C-alpha cells in the first residue's frame, strides 16, 4: 500500500464479467490505468493467470465451481464490494450463440453443464443479490448473428438473448434505475469495412446507432464505455 493511500478518496469500481477477449482486456487495462478499481470474474485458471498482475487496482476471481459454491466461498468484504459496484460489463462475446440449446420460437432448453451456462447462472445469482446498491450501468457486449432470419430474431428475444435480458431488468421493479447498454459487436466490428451492413430489425443496439457509428475501433469503444461510466 502506497504512503498516504488511506487518506485518498475511494476509487470508483467496475465489475468486469468474463473478459475472455481482447476487448475485455482493453476495458480492464483502460479503467485500471484511469483510477478505477476493477474486479474481474473469469471462468478458468488460464484466464486468471492472464489477468493476475502487479496492479493494486485489479483483483481477479475464478468461477471454477458452481455459482452458489463460488459465492459462498468469497470473503464477506469481496461480496460487499461486488454488490456495490456502479458499473458492470458483461463480456458475453459468443455466449448467446455458443450455448447448446434446442427448441424453437420462445421455447429453448439449455445445456446446464456447459461453461457458458455457468456464466449465465452466475449472472442470475448476482442479479438476485442486488438489493439496495444495484448498479447504475450494466453493459452487455455480445456477438450477434448478422442475420435477418425470423428464427434468429425469435432467439434474440428469448431469456438468453440481449433483448430478453434487458426486458427482465426493465420489467422487474427491483432493477428500476439501472441503465442497460446492449452493444452488438458484430455490427460494431464490421460496419466500417462493410458499409452495406446494418442492424437486423430486432437488434438491441439501434438506440446507440449514431454513437457507435462515430467510433472507429475498439479503443474508441473502450473510451466511449469509460465516458458512460463516468456519468454515474
PDB file of C-alpha atoms in Angstrom:
ATOM      1  CA  UNK A   1       0.000   0.000   0.000  1.00  0.00           C
ATOM      2  CA  UNK A   2       1.379   3.376  -1.006  1.00  0.00           C
ATOM      3  CA  UNK A   3       2.095   6.072   1.549  1.00  0.00           C
ATOM      4  CA  UNK A   4      -0.948   8.236   2.151  1.00  0.00           C
ATOM      5  CA  UNK A   5      -3.300   5.863   0.340  1.00  0.00           C
ATOM      6  CA  UNK A   6      -5.647   5.559   3.326  1.00  0.00           C
ATOM      7  CA  UNK A   7      -6.424   9.258   3.094  1.00  0.00           C
ATOM      8  CA  UNK A   8      -7.261   9.290  -0.614  1.00  0.00           C
ATOM      9  CA  UNK A   9     -10.877   9.238  -1.838  1.00  0.00           C
ATOM     10  CA  UNK A  10     -12.350   5.821  -2.549  1.00  0.00           C
ATOM     11  CA  UNK A  11     -11.769   4.656  -6.106  1.00  0.00           C
ATOM     12  CA  UNK A  12     -14.633   4.141  -8.462  1.00  0.00           C
ATOM     13  CA  UNK A  13     -15.168   0.443  -9.113  1.00  0.00           C
ATOM     14  CA  UNK A  14     -16.118  -1.533 -12.201  1.00  0.00           C
ATOM     15  CA  UNK A  15     -17.064  -5.209 -12.306  1.00  0.00           C
ATOM     16  CA  UNK A  16     -15.916  -6.970 -15.484  1.00  0.00           C
ATOM     17  CA  UNK A  17     -17.560 -10.336 -16.027  1.00  0.00           C
ATOM     18  CA  UNK A  18     -15.695 -12.922 -18.106  1.00  0.00           C
ATOM     19  CA  UNK A  19     -13.325 -10.740 -20.180  1.00  0.00           C
ATOM     20  CA  UNK A  20     -12.090 -13.616 -22.352  1.00  0.00           C
ATOM     21  CA  UNK A  21     -11.443 -11.451 -25.437  1.00  0.00           C
ATOM     22  CA  UNK A  22      -9.010  -8.709 -26.396  1.00  0.00           C
ATOM     23  CA  UNK A  23     -11.793  -6.164 -25.923  1.00  0.00           C
ATOM     24  CA  UNK A  24     -12.312  -7.314 -22.332  1.00  0.00           C
ATOM     25  CA  UNK A  25      -8.602  -6.939 -21.655  1.00  0.00           C
ATOM     26  CA  UNK A  26      -8.616  -3.436 -23.112  1.00  0.00           C
ATOM     27  CA  UNK A  27     -11.502  -2.478 -20.823  1.00  0.00           C
ATOM     28  CA  UNK A  28      -9.652  -3.765 -17.762  1.00  0.00           C
ATOM     29  CA  UNK A  29      -6.404  -2.012 -18.702  1.00  0.00           C
ATOM     30  CA  UNK A  30      -8.014   1.328 -19.574  1.00  0.00           C
ATOM     31  CA  UNK A  31     -10.190   1.530 -16.479  1.00  0.00           C
ATOM     32  CA  UNK A  32      -7.412   0.462 -14.100  1.00  0.00           C
ATOM     33  CA  UNK A  33      -4.996   2.997 -15.626  1.00  0.00           C
ATOM     34  CA  UNK A  34      -7.586   5.723 -15.191  1.00  0.00           C
ATOM     35  CA  UNK A  35      -8.090   5.279 -11.471  1.00  0.00           C
ATOM     36  CA  UNK A  36     -10.761   2.603 -11.295  1.00  0.00           C
ATOM     37  CA  UNK A  37     -10.595  -0.449  -9.086  1.00  0.00           C
ATOM     38  CA  UNK A  38     -11.515  -3.333 -11.386  1.00  0.00           C
ATOM     39  CA  UNK A  39     -12.985  -6.574 -10.066  1.00  0.00           C
ATOM     40  CA  UNK A  40     -12.758  -9.392 -12.617  1.00  0.00           C
ATOM     41  CA  UNK A  41     -14.575 -12.721 -12.685  1.00  0.00           C
ATOM     42  CA  UNK A  42     -13.125 -15.361 -15.029  1.00  0.00           C
ATOM     43  CA  UNK A  43     -14.020 -18.996 -15.641  1.00  0.00           C
ATOM     44  CA  UNK A  44     -10.700 -20.812 -15.809  1.00  0.00           C
ATOM     45  CA  UNK A  45      -7.192 -20.763 -14.383  1.00  0.00           C
ATOM     46  CA  UNK A  46      -5.569 -19.728 -17.665  1.00  0.00           C
ATOM     47  CA  UNK A  47      -7.613 -16.532 -17.743  1.00  0.00           C
ATOM     48  CA  UNK A  48      -6.802 -15.874 -14.095  1.00  0.00           C
ATOM     49  CA  UNK A  49      -3.071 -16.075 -14.849  1.00  0.00           C
ATOM     50  CA  UNK A  50      -3.522 -13.669 -17.752  1.00  0.00           C
ATOM     51  CA  UNK A  51      -5.167 -11.053 -15.549  1.00  0.00           C
ATOM     52  CA  UNK A  52      -3.068 -11.501 -12.412  1.00  0.00           C
ATOM     53  CA  UNK A  53      -0.617  -8.622 -12.453  1.00  0.00           C
ATOM     54  CA  UNK A  54       1.234  -6.318 -10.065  1.00  0.00           C
ATOM     55  CA  UNK A  55      -1.584  -3.782 -10.179  1.00  0.00           C
ATOM     56  CA  UNK A  56      -3.306  -2.789  -6.963  1.00  0.00           C
ATOM     57  CA  UNK A  57      -6.314  -1.612  -8.998  1.00  0.00           C
ATOM     58  CA  UNK A  58      -7.092  -5.086 -10.365  1.00  0.00           C
ATOM     59  CA  UNK A  59      -8.397  -8.119  -8.459  1.00  0.00           C
ATOM     60  CA  UNK A  60      -9.323 -11.423 -10.122  1.00  0.00           C
ATOM     61  CA  UNK A  61     -11.571 -14.295  -9.024  1.00  0.00           C
ATOM     62  CA  UNK A  62     -12.114 -17.594 -10.838  1.00  0.00           C
ATOM     63  CA  UNK A  63     -15.570 -19.130 -11.182  1.00  0.00           C
ATOM     64  CA  UNK A  64     -14.320 -22.720 -11.166  1.00  0.00           C
ATOM     65  CA  UNK A  65     -17.116 -24.237  -9.082  1.00  0.00           C
ATOM     66  CA  UNK A  66     -20.875 -23.927  -9.334  1.00  0.00           C
ATOM     67  CA  UNK A  67     -22.010 -20.318  -8.805  1.00  0.00           C
ATOM     68  CA  UNK A  68     -23.613 -20.863  -5.391  1.00  0.00           C
ATOM     69  CA  UNK A  69     -20.481 -22.531  -4.008  1.00  0.00           C
ATOM     70  CA  UNK A  70     -18.232 -19.876  -5.548  1.00  0.00           C
ATOM     71  CA  UNK A  71     -20.305 -17.124  -3.964  1.00  0.00           C
ATOM     72  CA  UNK A  72     -20.396 -18.789  -0.558  1.00  0.00           C
ATOM     73  CA  UNK A  73     -16.591 -19.118  -0.581  1.00  0.00           C
ATOM     74  CA  UNK A  74     -15.976 -15.419  -1.257  1.00  0.00           C
ATOM     75  CA  UNK A  75     -14.865 -13.170   1.590  1.00  0.00           C
ATOM     76  CA  UNK A  76     -17.675 -11.041   3.013  1.00  0.00           C
ATOM     77  CA  UNK A  77     -15.797  -7.873   2.090  1.00  0.00           C
ATOM     78  CA  UNK A  78     -15.443  -9.015  -1.517  1.00  0.00           C
ATOM     79  CA  UNK A  79     -19.165  -9.776  -1.706  1.00  0.00           C
ATOM     80  CA  UNK A  80     -19.929  -6.302  -0.412  1.00  0.00           C
ATOM     81  CA  UNK A  81     -17.619  -4.741  -2.993  1.00  0.00           C
ATOM     82  CA  UNK A  82     -19.184  -6.704  -5.849  1.00  0.00           C
ATOM     83  CA  UNK A  83     -22.719  -5.831  -4.771  1.00  0.00           C
ATOM     84  CA  UNK A  84     -21.950  -2.118  -4.568  1.00  0.00           C
ATOM     85  CA  UNK A  85     -20.274  -1.583  -7.952  1.00  0.00           C
ATOM     86  CA  UNK A  86     -21.843   1.219 -10.021  1.00  0.00           C
ATOM     87  CA  UNK A  87     -20.777  -0.252 -13.375  1.00  0.00           C
ATOM     88  CA  UNK A  88     -20.904  -3.817 -14.717  1.00  0.00           C
ATOM     89  CA  UNK A  89     -19.524  -5.035 -18.027  1.00  0.00           C
ATOM     90  CA  UNK A  90     -20.677  -8.468 -19.165  1.00  0.00           C
ATOM     91  CA  UNK A  91     -18.243  -9.532 -21.885  1.00  0.00           C
ATOM     92  CA  UNK A  92     -20.695 -12.016 -23.372  1.00  0.00           C
ATOM     93  CA  UNK A  93     -18.822 -12.471 -26.637  1.00  0.00           C
ATOM     94  CA  UNK A  94     -20.340 -15.528 -28.334  1.00  0.00           C
ATOM     95  CA  UNK A  95     -22.039 -16.825 -25.187  1.00  0.00           C
ATOM     96  CA  UNK A  96     -25.518 -16.393 -26.635  1.00  0.00           C
ATOM     97  CA  UNK A  97     -24.507 -18.127 -29.873  1.00  0.00           C
ATOM     98  CA  UNK A  98     -22.437 -20.973 -28.413  1.00  0.00           C
ATOM     99  CA  UNK A  99     -24.950 -22.253 -25.897  1.00  0.00           C
ATOM    100  CA  UNK A 100     -26.009 -25.811 -26.607  1.00  0.00           C
ATOM    101  CA  UNK A 101     -29.705 -25.311 -26.939  1.00  0.00           C
ATOM    102  CA  UNK A 102     -32.645 -26.818 -28.754  1.00  0.00           C
ATOM    103  CA  UNK A 103     -36.163 -25.717 -29.428  1.00  0.00           C
ATOM    104  CA  UNK A 104     -37.924 -23.094 -31.482  1.00  0.00           C
ATOM    105  CA  UNK A 105     -39.522 -19.696 -31.170  1.00  0.00           C
ATOM    106  CA  UNK A 106     -39.545 -18.666 -27.498  1.00  0.00           C
ATOM    107  CA  UNK A 107     -39.046 -22.188 -26.110  1.00  0.00           C
ATOM    108  CA  UNK A 108     -35.425 -23.149 -25.521  1.00  0.00           C
ATOM    109  CA  UNK A 109     -33.688 -25.816 -23.483  1.00  0.00           C
ATOM    110  CA  UNK A 110     -30.189 -25.061 -22.238  1.00  0.00           C
ATOM    111  CA  UNK A 111     -27.280 -27.397 -21.508  1.00  0.00           C
ATOM    112  CA  UNK A 112     -26.715 -26.631 -17.821  1.00  0.00           C
ATOM    113  CA  UNK A 113     -23.331 -28.397 -17.763  1.00  0.00           C
ATOM    114  CA  UNK A 114     -21.643 -26.007 -20.189  1.00  0.00           C
ATOM    115  CA  UNK A 115     -19.198 -23.300 -19.139  1.00  0.00           C
ATOM    116  CA  UNK A 116     -21.407 -20.768 -20.916  1.00  0.00           C
ATOM    117  CA  UNK A 117     -24.372 -21.745 -18.792  1.00  0.00           C
ATOM    118  CA  UNK A 118     -22.241 -21.488 -15.657  1.00  0.00           C
ATOM    119  CA  UNK A 119     -21.506 -17.885 -16.560  1.00  0.00           C
ATOM    120  CA  UNK A 120     -25.189 -17.123 -17.108  1.00  0.00           C
ATOM    121  CA  UNK A 121     -26.093 -18.903 -13.876  1.00  0.00           C
ATOM    122  CA  UNK A 122     -23.643 -16.673 -12.012  1.00  0.00           C
ATOM    123  CA  UNK A 123     -25.242 -13.591 -13.550  1.00  0.00           C
ATOM    124  CA  UNK A 124     -28.644 -14.839 -12.382  1.00  0.00           C
ATOM    125  CA  UNK A 125     -27.222 -15.319  -8.895  1.00  0.00           C
ATOM    126  CA  UNK A 126     -25.655 -11.862  -8.934  1.00  0.00           C
ATOM    127  CA  UNK A 127     -28.866 -10.176 -10.019  1.00  0.00           C
ATOM    128  CA  UNK A 128     -30.779 -11.987  -7.285  1.00  0.00           C
ATOM    129  CA  UNK A 129     -28.470 -10.462  -4.671  1.00  0.00           C
ATOM    130  CA  UNK A 130     -28.579  -6.850  -5.800  1.00  0.00           C
ATOM    131  CA  UNK A 131     -30.929  -5.228  -3.312  1.00  0.00           C
ATOM    132  CA  UNK A 132     -30.195  -1.623  -2.392  1.00  0.00           C
ATOM    133  CA  UNK A 133     -26.917  -0.718  -4.090  1.00  0.00           C
ATOM    134  CA  UNK A 134     -27.717  -2.038  -7.557  1.00  0.00           C
ATOM    135  CA  UNK A 135     -25.512  -0.939 -10.468  1.00  0.00           C
ATOM    136  CA  UNK A 136     -26.287   2.282 -12.277  1.00  0.00           C
ATOM    137  CA  UNK A 137     -24.915   0.993 -15.583  1.00  0.00           C
ATOM    138  CA  UNK A 138     -24.946  -2.554 -16.992  1.00  0.00           C
ATOM    139  CA  UNK A 139     -23.285  -3.100 -20.375  1.00  0.00           C
ATOM    140  CA  UNK A 140     -23.699  -6.278 -22.453  1.00  0.00           C
ATOM    141  CA  UNK A 141     -21.017  -6.758 -25.113  1.00  0.00           C
ATOM    142  CA  UNK A 142     -22.124  -9.636 -27.311  1.00  0.00           C
ATOM    143  CA  UNK A 143     -21.634 -11.057 -30.785  1.00  0.00           C
ATOM    144  CA  UNK A 144     -24.800 -11.272 -32.866  1.00  0.00           C
ATOM    145  CA  UNK A 145     -25.728 -13.389 -35.865  1.00  0.00           C
ATOM    146  CA  UNK A 146     -25.864 -10.629 -38.507  1.00  0.00           C
ATOM    147  CA  UNK A 147     -28.843 -12.458 -39.979  1.00  0.00           C
ATOM    148  CA  UNK A 148     -32.368 -11.354 -40.792  1.00  0.00           C
ATOM    149  CA  UNK A 149     -33.942 -14.795 -40.427  1.00  0.00           C
ATOM    150  CA  UNK A 150     -37.121 -14.849 -38.352  1.00  0.00           C
ATOM    151  CA  UNK A 151     -35.808 -17.749 -36.255  1.00  0.00           C
ATOM    152  CA  UNK A 152     -32.702 -15.801 -35.302  1.00  0.00           C
ATOM    153  CA  UNK A 153     -34.860 -12.821 -34.390  1.00  0.00           C
ATOM    154  CA  UNK A 154     -37.018 -15.055 -32.205  1.00  0.00           C
ATOM    155  CA  UNK A 155     -33.957 -16.431 -30.450  1.00  0.00           C
ATOM    156  CA  UNK A 156     -32.634 -12.922 -29.746  1.00  0.00           C
ATOM    157  CA  UNK A 157     -35.829 -12.258 -27.823  1.00  0.00           C
ATOM    158  CA  UNK A 158     -35.564 -15.271 -25.526  1.00  0.00           C
ATOM    159  CA  UNK A 159     -34.478 -15.169 -21.900  1.00  0.00           C
ATOM    160  CA  UNK A 160     -30.913 -15.886 -23.010  1.00  0.00           C
ATOM    161  CA  UNK A 161     -30.551 -13.125 -25.593  1.00  0.00           C
ATOM    162  CA  UNK A 162     -29.759  -9.451 -25.004  1.00  0.00           C
ATOM    163  CA  UNK A 163     -33.333  -8.379 -25.699  1.00  0.00           C
ATOM    164  CA  UNK A 164     -34.703 -10.849 -23.170  1.00  0.00           C
ATOM    165  CA  UNK A 165     -32.050  -9.916 -20.625  1.00  0.00           C
ATOM    166  CA  UNK A 166     -32.845  -6.231 -20.974  1.00  0.00           C
ATOM    167  CA  UNK A 167     -36.576  -6.876 -20.622  1.00  0.00           C
ATOM    168  CA  UNK A 168     -36.031  -8.702 -17.341  1.00  0.00           C
ATOM    169  CA  UNK A 169     -34.273  -5.656 -15.898  1.00  0.00           C
ATOM    170  CA  UNK A 170     -36.841  -3.313 -17.390  1.00  0.00           C
ATOM    171  CA  UNK A 171     -39.914  -5.131 -16.095  1.00  0.00           C
ATOM    172  CA  UNK A 172     -38.683  -6.000 -12.599  1.00  0.00           C
ATOM    173  CA  UNK A 173     -39.231  -3.064 -10.194  1.00  0.00           C
ATOM    174  CA  UNK A 174     -36.205  -4.273  -8.224  1.00  0.00           C
ATOM    175  CA  UNK A 175     -33.932  -3.165 -11.060  1.00  0.00           C
ATOM    176  CA  UNK A 176     -35.510   0.235 -11.667  1.00  0.00           C
ATOM    177  CA  UNK A 177     -32.790   2.811 -12.229  1.00  0.00           C
ATOM    178  CA  UNK A 178     -30.300   0.518 -13.980  1.00  0.00           C
ATOM    179  CA  UNK A 179     -29.271   1.807 -17.394  1.00  0.00           C
ATOM    180  CA  UNK A 180     -28.692  -1.131 -19.763  1.00  0.00           C
ATOM    181  CA  UNK A 181     -26.470  -0.709 -22.813  1.00  0.00           C
ATOM    182  CA  UNK A 182     -26.617  -3.581 -25.306  1.00  0.00           C
ATOM    183  CA  UNK A 183     -23.816  -3.431 -27.860  1.00  0.00           C
ATOM    184  CA  UNK A 184     -23.807  -5.799 -30.829  1.00  0.00           C
ATOM    185  CA  UNK A 185     -20.138  -6.382 -31.565  1.00  0.00           C
ATOM    186  CA  UNK A 186     -20.943  -7.944 -34.936  1.00  0.00           C
ATOM    187  CA  UNK A 187     -22.320  -4.636 -36.146  1.00  0.00           C
ATOM    188  CA  UNK A 188     -19.614  -2.587 -34.473  1.00  0.00           C
ATOM    189  CA  UNK A 189     -16.708  -4.604 -35.863  1.00  0.00           C
ATOM    190  CA  UNK A 190     -17.976  -4.937 -39.427  1.00  0.00           C
ATOM    191  CA  UNK A 191     -19.847  -1.717 -40.175  1.00  0.00           C
ATOM    192  CA  UNK A 192     -16.852   0.394 -41.178  1.00  0.00           C
ATOM    193  CA  UNK A 193     -15.437  -2.262 -43.506  1.00  0.00           C
ATOM    194  CA  UNK A 194     -18.828  -3.275 -44.923  1.00  0.00           C
ATOM    195  CA  UNK A 195     -20.863  -0.125 -45.342  1.00  0.00           C
ATOM    196  CA  UNK A 196     -23.869  -2.100 -46.520  1.00  0.00           C
ATOM    197  CA  UNK A 197     -24.131  -3.942 -43.234  1.00  0.00           C
ATOM    198  CA  UNK A 198     -26.868  -2.755 -40.934  1.00  0.00           C
ATOM    199  CA  UNK A 199     -28.735  -3.870 -37.863  1.00  0.00           C
ATOM    200  CA  UNK A 200     -31.266  -6.618 -38.153  1.00  0.00           C
ATOM    201  CA  UNK A 201     -34.800  -5.480 -37.401  1.00  0.00           C
ATOM    202  CA  UNK A 202     -34.614  -6.878 -33.854  1.00  0.00           C
ATOM    203  CA  UNK A 203     -31.174  -5.583 -32.887  1.00  0.00           C
ATOM    204  CA  UNK A 204     -30.879  -4.243 -29.350  1.00  0.00           C
ATOM    205  CA  UNK A 205     -28.223  -1.727 -30.378  1.00  0.00           C
ATOM    206  CA  UNK A 206     -30.403   0.515 -32.523  1.00  0.00           C
ATOM    207  CA  UNK A 207     -30.745   3.122 -29.777  1.00  0.00           C
ATOM    208  CA  UNK A 208     -26.953   3.535 -29.826  1.00  0.00           C
ATOM    209  CA  UNK A 209     -26.639   3.640 -33.613  1.00  0.00           C
ATOM    210  CA  UNK A 210     -25.367   7.203 -34.007  1.00  0.00           C
ATOM    211  CA  UNK A 211     -22.954   6.960 -31.080  1.00  0.00           C
ATOM    212  CA  UNK A 212     -21.425   3.684 -32.274  1.00  0.00           C
ATOM    213  CA  UNK A 213     -21.082   4.841 -35.886  1.00  0.00           C
ATOM    214  CA  UNK A 214     -18.792   7.638 -34.681  1.00  0.00           C
ATOM    215  CA  UNK A 215     -16.371   5.111 -33.165  1.00  0.00           C
ATOM    216  CA  UNK A 216     -13.626   3.805 -35.443  1.00  0.00           C
ATOM    217  CA  UNK A 217     -12.168   0.896 -33.465  1.00  0.00           C
ATOM    218  CA  UNK A 218     -12.229  -0.972 -30.158  1.00  0.00           C
ATOM    219  CA  UNK A 219     -10.050   1.646 -28.474  1.00  0.00           C
ATOM    220  CA  UNK A 220     -12.715   4.239 -29.292  1.00  0.00           C
ATOM    221  CA  UNK A 221     -15.349   1.862 -27.917  1.00  0.00           C
ATOM    222  CA  UNK A 222     -13.458   1.476 -24.636  1.00  0.00           C
ATOM    223  CA  UNK A 223     -13.200   5.258 -24.289  1.00  0.00           C
ATOM    224  CA  UNK A 224     -16.933   5.526 -25.008  1.00  0.00           C
ATOM    225  CA  UNK A 225     -17.668   2.986 -22.266  1.00  0.00           C
ATOM    226  CA  UNK A 226     -15.440   4.937 -19.894  1.00  0.00           C
ATOM    227  CA  UNK A 227     -17.378   8.129 -20.591  1.00  0.00           C
ATOM    228  CA  UNK A 228     -20.649   6.304 -19.974  1.00  0.00           C
ATOM    229  CA  UNK A 229     -19.297   5.022 -16.652  1.00  0.00           C
ATOM    230  CA  UNK A 230     -18.167   8.486 -15.611  1.00  0.00           C
ATOM    231  CA  UNK A 231     -21.760   9.717 -15.835  1.00  0.00           C
ATOM    232  CA  UNK A 232     -22.678   7.552 -12.815  1.00  0.00           C
TER     233      UNK A 232
END
